CSV table of C-alpha atoms and ligand atoms in Angstrom, one decimal:
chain,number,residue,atom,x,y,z
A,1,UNK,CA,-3.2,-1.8,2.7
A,2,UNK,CA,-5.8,0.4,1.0
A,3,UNK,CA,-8.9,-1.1,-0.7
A,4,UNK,CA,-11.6,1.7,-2.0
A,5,UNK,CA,-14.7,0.1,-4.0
A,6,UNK,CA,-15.4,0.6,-7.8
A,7,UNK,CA,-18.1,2.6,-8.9
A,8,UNK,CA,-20.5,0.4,-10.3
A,9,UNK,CA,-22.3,2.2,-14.0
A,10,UNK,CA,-19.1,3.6,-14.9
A,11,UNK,CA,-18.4,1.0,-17.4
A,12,UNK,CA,-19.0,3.0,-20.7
A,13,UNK,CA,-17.3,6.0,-18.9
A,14,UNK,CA,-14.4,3.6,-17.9
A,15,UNK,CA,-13.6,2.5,-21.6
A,16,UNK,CA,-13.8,6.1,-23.1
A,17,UNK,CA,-11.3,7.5,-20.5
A,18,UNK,CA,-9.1,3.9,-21.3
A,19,UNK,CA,-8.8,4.8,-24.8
A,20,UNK,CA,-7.9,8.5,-24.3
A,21,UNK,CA,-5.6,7.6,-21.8
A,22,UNK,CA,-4.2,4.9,-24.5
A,23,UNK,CA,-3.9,7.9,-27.4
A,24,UNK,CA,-2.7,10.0,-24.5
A,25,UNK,CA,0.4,7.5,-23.9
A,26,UNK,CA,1.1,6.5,-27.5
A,27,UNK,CA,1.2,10.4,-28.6
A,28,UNK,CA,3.4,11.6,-25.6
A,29,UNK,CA,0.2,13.8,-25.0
A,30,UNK,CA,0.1,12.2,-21.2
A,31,UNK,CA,3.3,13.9,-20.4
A,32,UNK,CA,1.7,17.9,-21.0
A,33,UNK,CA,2.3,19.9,-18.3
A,34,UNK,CA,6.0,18.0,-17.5
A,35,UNK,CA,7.8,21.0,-18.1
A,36,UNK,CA,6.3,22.9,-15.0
A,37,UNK,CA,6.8,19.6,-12.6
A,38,UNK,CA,10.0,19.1,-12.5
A,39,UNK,CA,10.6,20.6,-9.0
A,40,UNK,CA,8.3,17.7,-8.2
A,41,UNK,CA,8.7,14.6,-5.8
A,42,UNK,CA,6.4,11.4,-7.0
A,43,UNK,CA,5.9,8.4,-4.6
A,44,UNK,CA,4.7,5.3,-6.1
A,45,UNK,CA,3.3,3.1,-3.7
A,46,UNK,CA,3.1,-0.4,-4.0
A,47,UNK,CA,1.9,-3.3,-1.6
A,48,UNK,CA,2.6,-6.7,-3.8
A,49,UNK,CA,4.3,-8.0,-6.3
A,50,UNK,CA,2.7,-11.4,-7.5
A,51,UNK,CA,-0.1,-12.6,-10.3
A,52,UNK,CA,-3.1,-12.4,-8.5
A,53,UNK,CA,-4.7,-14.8,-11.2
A,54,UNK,CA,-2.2,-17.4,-11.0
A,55,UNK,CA,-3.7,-20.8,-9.7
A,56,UNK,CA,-3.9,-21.4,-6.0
A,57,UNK,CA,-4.1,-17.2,-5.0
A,58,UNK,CA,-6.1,-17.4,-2.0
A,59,UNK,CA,-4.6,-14.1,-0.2
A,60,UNK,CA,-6.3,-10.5,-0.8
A,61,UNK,CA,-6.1,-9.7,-4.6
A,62,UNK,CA,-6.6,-6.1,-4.7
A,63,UNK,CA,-3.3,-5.5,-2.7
A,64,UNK,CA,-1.3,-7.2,-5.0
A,65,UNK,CA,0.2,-4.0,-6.8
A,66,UNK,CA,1.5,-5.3,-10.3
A,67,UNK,CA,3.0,-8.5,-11.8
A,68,UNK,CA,6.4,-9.3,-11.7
A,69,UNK,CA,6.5,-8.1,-16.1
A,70,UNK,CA,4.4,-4.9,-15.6
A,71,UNK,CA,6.2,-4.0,-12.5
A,72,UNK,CA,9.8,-4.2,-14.4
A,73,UNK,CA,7.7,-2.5,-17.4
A,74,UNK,CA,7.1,0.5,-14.4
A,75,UNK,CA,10.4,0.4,-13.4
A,76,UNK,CA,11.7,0.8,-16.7
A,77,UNK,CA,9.1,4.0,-17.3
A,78,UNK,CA,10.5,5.3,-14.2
A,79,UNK,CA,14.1,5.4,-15.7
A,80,UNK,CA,13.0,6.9,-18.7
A,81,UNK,CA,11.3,10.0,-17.4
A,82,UNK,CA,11.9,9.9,-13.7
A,83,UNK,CA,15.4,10.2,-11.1
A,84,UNK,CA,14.3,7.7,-8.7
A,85,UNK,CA,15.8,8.9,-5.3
A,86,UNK,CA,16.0,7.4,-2.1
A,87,UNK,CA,14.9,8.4,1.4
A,88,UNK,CA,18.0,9.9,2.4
A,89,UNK,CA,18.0,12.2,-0.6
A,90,UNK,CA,14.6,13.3,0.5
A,91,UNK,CA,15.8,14.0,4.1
A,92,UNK,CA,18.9,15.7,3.3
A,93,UNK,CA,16.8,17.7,1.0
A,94,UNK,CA,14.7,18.4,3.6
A,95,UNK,CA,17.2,19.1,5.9
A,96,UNK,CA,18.4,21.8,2.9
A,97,UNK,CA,22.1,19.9,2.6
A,98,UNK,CA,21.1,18.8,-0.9
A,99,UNK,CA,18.8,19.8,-3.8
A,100,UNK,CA,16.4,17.1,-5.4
A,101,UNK,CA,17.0,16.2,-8.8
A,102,UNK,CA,13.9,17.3,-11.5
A,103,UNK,CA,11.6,14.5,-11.6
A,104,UNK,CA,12.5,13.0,-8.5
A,105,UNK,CA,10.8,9.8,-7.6
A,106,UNK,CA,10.5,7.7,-4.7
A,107,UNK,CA,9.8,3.7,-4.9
A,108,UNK,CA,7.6,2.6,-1.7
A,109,UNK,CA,5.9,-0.4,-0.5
A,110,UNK,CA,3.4,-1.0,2.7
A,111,UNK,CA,2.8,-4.0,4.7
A,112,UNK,CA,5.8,-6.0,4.5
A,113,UNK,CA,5.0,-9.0,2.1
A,114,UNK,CA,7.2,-11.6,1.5
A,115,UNK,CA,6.8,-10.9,-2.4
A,116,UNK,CA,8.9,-7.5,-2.0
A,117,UNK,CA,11.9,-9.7,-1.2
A,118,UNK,CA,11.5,-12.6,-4.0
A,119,UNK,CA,9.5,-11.0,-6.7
A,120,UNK,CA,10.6,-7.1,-6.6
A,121,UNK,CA,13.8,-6.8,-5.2
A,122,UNK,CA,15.5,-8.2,-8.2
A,123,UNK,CA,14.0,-6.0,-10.2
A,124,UNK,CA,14.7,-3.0,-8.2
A,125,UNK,CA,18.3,-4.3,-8.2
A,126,UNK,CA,18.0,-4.5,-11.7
A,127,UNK,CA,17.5,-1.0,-12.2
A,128,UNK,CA,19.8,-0.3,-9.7
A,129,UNK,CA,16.8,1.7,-8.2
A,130,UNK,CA,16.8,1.8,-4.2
A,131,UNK,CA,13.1,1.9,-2.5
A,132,UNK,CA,11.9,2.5,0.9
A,133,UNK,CA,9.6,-0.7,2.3
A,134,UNK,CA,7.1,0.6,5.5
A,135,UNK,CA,6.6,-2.5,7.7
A,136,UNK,CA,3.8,-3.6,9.7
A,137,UNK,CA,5.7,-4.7,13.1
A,138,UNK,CA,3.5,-7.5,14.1
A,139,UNK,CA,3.2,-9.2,10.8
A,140,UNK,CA,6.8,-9.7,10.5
A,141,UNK,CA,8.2,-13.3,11.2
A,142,UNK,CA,4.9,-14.0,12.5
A,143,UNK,CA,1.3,-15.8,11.8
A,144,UNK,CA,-0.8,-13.0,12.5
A,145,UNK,CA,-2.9,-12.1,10.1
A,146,UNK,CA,-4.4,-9.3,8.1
A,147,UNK,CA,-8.0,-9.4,8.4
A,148,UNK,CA,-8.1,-8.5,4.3
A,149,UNK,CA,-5.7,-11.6,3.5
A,150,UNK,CA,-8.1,-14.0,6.2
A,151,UNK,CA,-11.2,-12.6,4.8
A,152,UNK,CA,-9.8,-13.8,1.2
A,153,UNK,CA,-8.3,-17.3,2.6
A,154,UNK,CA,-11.6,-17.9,4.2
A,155,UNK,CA,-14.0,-16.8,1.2
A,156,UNK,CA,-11.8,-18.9,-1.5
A,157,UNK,CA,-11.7,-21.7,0.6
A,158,UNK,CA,-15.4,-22.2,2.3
A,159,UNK,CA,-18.0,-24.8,0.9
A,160,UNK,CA,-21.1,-22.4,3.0
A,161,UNK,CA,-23.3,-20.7,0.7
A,162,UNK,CA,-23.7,-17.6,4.1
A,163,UNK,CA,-21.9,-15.9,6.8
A,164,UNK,CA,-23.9,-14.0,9.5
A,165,UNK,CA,-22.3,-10.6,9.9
A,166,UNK,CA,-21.0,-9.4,13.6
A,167,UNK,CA,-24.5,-6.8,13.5
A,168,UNK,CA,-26.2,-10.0,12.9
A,169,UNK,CA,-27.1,-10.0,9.3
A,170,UNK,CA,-27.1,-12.7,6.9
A,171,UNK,CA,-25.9,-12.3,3.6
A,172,UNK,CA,-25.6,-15.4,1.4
A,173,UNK,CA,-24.2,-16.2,-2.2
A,174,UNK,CA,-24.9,-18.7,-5.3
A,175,UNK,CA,-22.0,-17.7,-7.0
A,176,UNK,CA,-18.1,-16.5,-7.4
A,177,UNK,CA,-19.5,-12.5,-8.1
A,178,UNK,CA,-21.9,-12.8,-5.4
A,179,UNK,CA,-19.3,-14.5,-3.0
A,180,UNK,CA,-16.8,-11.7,-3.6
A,181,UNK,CA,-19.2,-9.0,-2.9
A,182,UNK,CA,-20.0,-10.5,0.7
A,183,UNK,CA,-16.4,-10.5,1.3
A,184,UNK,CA,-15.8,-7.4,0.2
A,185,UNK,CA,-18.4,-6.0,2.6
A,186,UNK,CA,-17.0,-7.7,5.4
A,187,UNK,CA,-14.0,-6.2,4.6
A,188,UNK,CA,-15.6,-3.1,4.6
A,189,UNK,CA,-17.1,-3.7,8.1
A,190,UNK,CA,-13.6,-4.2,9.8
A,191,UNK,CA,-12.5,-1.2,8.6
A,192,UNK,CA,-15.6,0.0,10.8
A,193,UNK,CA,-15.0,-1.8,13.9
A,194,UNK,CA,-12.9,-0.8,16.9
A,195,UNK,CA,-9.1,-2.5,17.0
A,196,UNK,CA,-10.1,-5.3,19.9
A,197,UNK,CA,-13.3,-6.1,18.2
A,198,UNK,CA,-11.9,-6.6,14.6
A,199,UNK,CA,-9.0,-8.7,16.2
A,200,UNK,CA,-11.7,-10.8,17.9
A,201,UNK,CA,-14.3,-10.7,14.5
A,202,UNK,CA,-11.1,-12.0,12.6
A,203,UNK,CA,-10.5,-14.7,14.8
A,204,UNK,CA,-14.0,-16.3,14.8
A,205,UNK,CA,-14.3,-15.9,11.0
A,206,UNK,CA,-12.8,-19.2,9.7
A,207,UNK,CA,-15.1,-21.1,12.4
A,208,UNK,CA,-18.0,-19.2,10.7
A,209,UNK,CA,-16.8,-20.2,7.5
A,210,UNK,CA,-16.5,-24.0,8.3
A,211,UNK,CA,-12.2,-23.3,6.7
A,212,UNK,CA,-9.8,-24.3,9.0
A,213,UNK,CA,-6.6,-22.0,7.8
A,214,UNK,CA,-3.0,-24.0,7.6
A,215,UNK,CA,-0.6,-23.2,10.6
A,216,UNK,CA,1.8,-21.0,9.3
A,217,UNK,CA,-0.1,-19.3,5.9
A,218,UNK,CA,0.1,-15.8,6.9
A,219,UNK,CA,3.5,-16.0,8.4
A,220,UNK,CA,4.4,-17.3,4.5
A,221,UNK,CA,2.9,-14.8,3.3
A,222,UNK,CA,5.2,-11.6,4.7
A,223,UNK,CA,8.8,-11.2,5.0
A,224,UNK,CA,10.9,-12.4,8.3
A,225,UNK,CA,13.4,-10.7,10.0
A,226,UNK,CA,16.2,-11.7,8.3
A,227,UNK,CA,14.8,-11.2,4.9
A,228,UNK,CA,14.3,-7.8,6.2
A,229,UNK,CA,17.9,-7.5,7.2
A,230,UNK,CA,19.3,-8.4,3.8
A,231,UNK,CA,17.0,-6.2,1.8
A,232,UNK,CA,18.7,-3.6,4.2
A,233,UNK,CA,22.4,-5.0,3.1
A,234,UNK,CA,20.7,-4.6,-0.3
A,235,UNK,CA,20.5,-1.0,-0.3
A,236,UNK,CA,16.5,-1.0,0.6
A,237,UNK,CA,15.4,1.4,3.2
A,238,UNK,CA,12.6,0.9,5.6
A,239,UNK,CA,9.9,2.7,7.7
A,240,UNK,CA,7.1,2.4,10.1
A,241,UNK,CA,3.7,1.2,9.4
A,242,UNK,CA,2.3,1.0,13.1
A,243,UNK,CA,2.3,-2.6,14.6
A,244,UNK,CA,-0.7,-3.8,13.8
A,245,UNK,CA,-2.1,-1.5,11.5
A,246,UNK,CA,-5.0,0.2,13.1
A,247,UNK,CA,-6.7,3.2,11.0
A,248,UNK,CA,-5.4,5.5,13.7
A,249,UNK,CA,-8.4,7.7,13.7
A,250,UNK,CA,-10.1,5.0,15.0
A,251,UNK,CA,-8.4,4.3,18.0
A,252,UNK,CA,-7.5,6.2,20.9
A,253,UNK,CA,-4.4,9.0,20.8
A,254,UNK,CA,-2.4,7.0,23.2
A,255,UNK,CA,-2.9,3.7,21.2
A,256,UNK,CA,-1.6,5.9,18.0
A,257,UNK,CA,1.5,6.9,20.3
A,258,UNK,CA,2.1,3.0,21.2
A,259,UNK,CA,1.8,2.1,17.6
A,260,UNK,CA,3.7,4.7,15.9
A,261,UNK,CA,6.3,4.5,18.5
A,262,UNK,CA,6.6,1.0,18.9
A,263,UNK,CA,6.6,-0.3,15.2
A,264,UNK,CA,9.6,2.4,15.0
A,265,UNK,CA,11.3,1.1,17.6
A,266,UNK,CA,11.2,-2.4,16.7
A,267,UNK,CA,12.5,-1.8,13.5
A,268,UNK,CA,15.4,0.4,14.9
A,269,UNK,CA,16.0,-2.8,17.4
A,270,UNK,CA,15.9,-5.6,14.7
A,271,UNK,CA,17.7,-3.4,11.7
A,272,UNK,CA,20.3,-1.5,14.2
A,273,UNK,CA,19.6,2.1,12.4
A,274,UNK,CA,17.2,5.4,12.8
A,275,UNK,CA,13.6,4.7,11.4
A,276,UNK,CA,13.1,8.3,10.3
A,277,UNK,CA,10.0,7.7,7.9
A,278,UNK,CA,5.9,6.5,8.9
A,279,UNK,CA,3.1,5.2,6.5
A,280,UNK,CA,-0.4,5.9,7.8
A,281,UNK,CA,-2.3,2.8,7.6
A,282,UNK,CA,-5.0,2.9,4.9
A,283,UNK,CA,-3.7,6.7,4.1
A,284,UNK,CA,-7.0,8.6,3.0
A,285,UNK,CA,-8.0,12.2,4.3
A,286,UNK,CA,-10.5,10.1,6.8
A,287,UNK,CA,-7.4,8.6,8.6
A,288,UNK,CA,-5.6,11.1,9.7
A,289,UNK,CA,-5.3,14.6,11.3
A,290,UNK,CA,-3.3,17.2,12.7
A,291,UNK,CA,-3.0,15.4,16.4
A,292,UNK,CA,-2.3,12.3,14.6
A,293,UNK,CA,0.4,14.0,12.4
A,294,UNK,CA,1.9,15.7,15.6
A,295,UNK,CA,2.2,12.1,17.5
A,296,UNK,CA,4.3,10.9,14.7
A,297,UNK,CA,6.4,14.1,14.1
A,298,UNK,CA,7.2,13.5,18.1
A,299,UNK,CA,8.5,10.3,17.8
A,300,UNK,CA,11.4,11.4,15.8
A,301,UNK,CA,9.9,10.2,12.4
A,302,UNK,CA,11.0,13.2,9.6
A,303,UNK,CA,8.7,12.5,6.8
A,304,UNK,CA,5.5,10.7,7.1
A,305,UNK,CA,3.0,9.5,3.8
A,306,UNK,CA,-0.6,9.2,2.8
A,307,UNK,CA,-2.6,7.4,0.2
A,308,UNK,CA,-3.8,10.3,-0.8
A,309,UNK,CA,-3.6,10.4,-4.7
A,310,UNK,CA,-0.9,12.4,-7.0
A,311,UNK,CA,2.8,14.1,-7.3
A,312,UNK,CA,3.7,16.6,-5.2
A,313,UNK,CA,5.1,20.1,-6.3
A,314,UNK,CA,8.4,20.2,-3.5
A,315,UNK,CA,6.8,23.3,-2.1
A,316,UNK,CA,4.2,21.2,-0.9
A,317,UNK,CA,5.7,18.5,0.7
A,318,UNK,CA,8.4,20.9,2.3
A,319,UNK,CA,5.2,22.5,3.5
A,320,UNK,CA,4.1,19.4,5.6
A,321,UNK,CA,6.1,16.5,5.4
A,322,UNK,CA,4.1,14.7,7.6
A,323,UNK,CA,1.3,14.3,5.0
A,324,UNK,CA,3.3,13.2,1.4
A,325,UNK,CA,0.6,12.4,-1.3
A,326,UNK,CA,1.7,8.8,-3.0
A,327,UNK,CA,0.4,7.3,-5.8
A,328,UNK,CA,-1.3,4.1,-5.4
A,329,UNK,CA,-1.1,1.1,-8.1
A,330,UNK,CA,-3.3,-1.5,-8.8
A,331,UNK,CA,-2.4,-4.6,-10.5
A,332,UNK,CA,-5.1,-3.4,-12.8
A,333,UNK,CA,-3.3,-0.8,-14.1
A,334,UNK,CA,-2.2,-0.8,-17.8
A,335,UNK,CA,1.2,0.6,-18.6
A,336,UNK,CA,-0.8,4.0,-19.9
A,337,UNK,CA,-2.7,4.4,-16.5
A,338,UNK,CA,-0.1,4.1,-14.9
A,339,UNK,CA,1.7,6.9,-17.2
A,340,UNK,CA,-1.5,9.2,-16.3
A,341,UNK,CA,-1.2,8.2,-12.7
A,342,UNK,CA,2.3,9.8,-12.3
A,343,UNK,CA,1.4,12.9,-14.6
A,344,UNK,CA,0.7,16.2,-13.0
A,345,UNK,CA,-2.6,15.5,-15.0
A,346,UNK,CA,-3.5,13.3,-11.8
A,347,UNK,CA,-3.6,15.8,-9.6
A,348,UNK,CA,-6.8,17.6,-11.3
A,349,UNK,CA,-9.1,14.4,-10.5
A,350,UNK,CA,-11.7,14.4,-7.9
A,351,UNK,CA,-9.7,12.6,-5.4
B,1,ZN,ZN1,-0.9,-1.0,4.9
């Protein structure tokens, strides 16, 4: 999961750069530059697949990555002006056994949710496309739950008009806009707070919220071991995405050993192969470093991934593969941002 804040004031700004990015994508215009990218590798991440509007959607919206249609439109973009490759290529390519084709892209997808397997994969399998899934060890075949998904249960569901903060604050709300901007601060906050501390925040929060959360709702929410397994007969790769996903510059270096180390090996004991590839949770420049990236080259893992934004040239990510830029994709996304997202265009913005 990644969740950064909008800019609030950039409205006007917003809409000018929508409709050049529109004239952009109708004219071919948001394709300049293609020519001198093709040694390039583009990672699309995704988290899930689902219509975050649909009646009854009470987990975290702004990880759900795309509808069902607008993913399949993607997919079908990708064909057009992409190779979509799979792990393996990468790491044989890597390992120098094989080249990459031009435009090479990789399909990924954090967390583990159980929409990859209903919603996505028969799409992927559609477009005969394999993609590489990074799991969060804990979450899978269990109830725990994300604090981002119970902060959105607990907010959609509660009748309070107020929540008192862990630091003792109260905020309160009168309506849906206000409501989601208290959650989304909270959010913010367990980001903040040590691993034991959020675990323990997360716990008391539907108590605080007078909700009492359904036995069972976040285990319904990700895949299950088996699912897992048959996504794997399937063709789908996977990878680690710690076990519980702490920010790991947040927590101690031994902790990021246990996590890296231990999602891997689960995986490698549930799926029976070599978990070669790591997702850092939350990806951004903040939340990770070179001791962090050294922990996870030790564990055997050959190619590790950020959030942070754009293609790469190859040069690059041969440079350090333990810090792959991906592109991230939000559900809102037209088909002509997401165009611009993939261009080598993307990689001249701020971030
Ligand atoms: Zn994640």
């Amino acid at each position: 999961m990644y969740y950064s804040q909008s800019e609030p004031g950039k409205q006007s700004h917003t809409s000018l750069k929508n409709k050049f990015i529109n004239f952009a994508y109708d004219t071919g215009l948001i394709r300049a530059g293609r020519g001198l990218w093709a040694k390039s590798l583009t990672v699309v991440n995704y988290h899930r697949i689902d219509d975050p509007n649909r009646k009854g959607f009470d987990s975290f919206k702004p990880n759900v990555s795309a509808t069902p249609d607008d993913f399949n439109r993607q997919m079908d973009y990708l064909v057009k002006w992409f190779n979509v490759v799979s792990l393996q290529d990468v790491l044989a390519w890597l390992d120098g056994y094989k080249e990459l084709p031009p435009y090479a892209a990789l399909i990924t997808f954090d967390d583990g949710y159980l929409d990859n397997y209903t919603s996505a994969y028969p799409i992927l399998r559609k477009h005969n496309f394999p993609a590489l899934i990074f799991l969060t060890t804990e979450h899978i075949g269990t109830d725990a739950a994300f604090y981002w998904d119970m902060a959105a249960y607990c907010f959609h569901h509660t009748e309070n008009d107020h929540l008192t903060f862990p630091n003792g604050s109260v905020e309160h709300w009168s309506n849906q806009e206000q409501l989601s901007q208290v959650s989304r601060k909270w959010i913010e906050l367990m980001k903040a707070l040590p691993q034991t501390e959020k675990q323990v925040q997360v716990q008391r929060l539907p108590g605080l919220l007078d909700v009492s959360v359904p036995k069972g709702f976040f285990q319904k929410l990700m895949m299950n071991w088996d699912q897992v397994r048959e996504l794997q007969k399937g063709g789908i790769e996977f990878g680690a995405h710690t076990m519980r996903h702490p920010i790991l510059t947040r927590i101690a270096l031994e902790q990021v050993r246990a996590e890296v180390e231990g999602s891997k090996l689960r995986i490698e004991k549930e799926l029976g192969t070599p978990i070669l590839s790591f997702a850092y949770p939350n990806g951004q420049l903040a939340d990770l470093n070179d001791r962090i990236e050294k922990i996870v080259a030790d564990s055997g893992i050959r190619a590790a991934f950020t959030l942070l934004n754009g293609p790469s040239s190859q040069v690059e990510v041969k440079r350090n593969p333990y810090a792959i830029r991906r592109i991230f994709v939000s559900h809102k996304h037209s088909i002509s941002e997401f165009a611009a997202l993939l261009s080598p265009i993307n990689r001249y913005r701020s971030n």
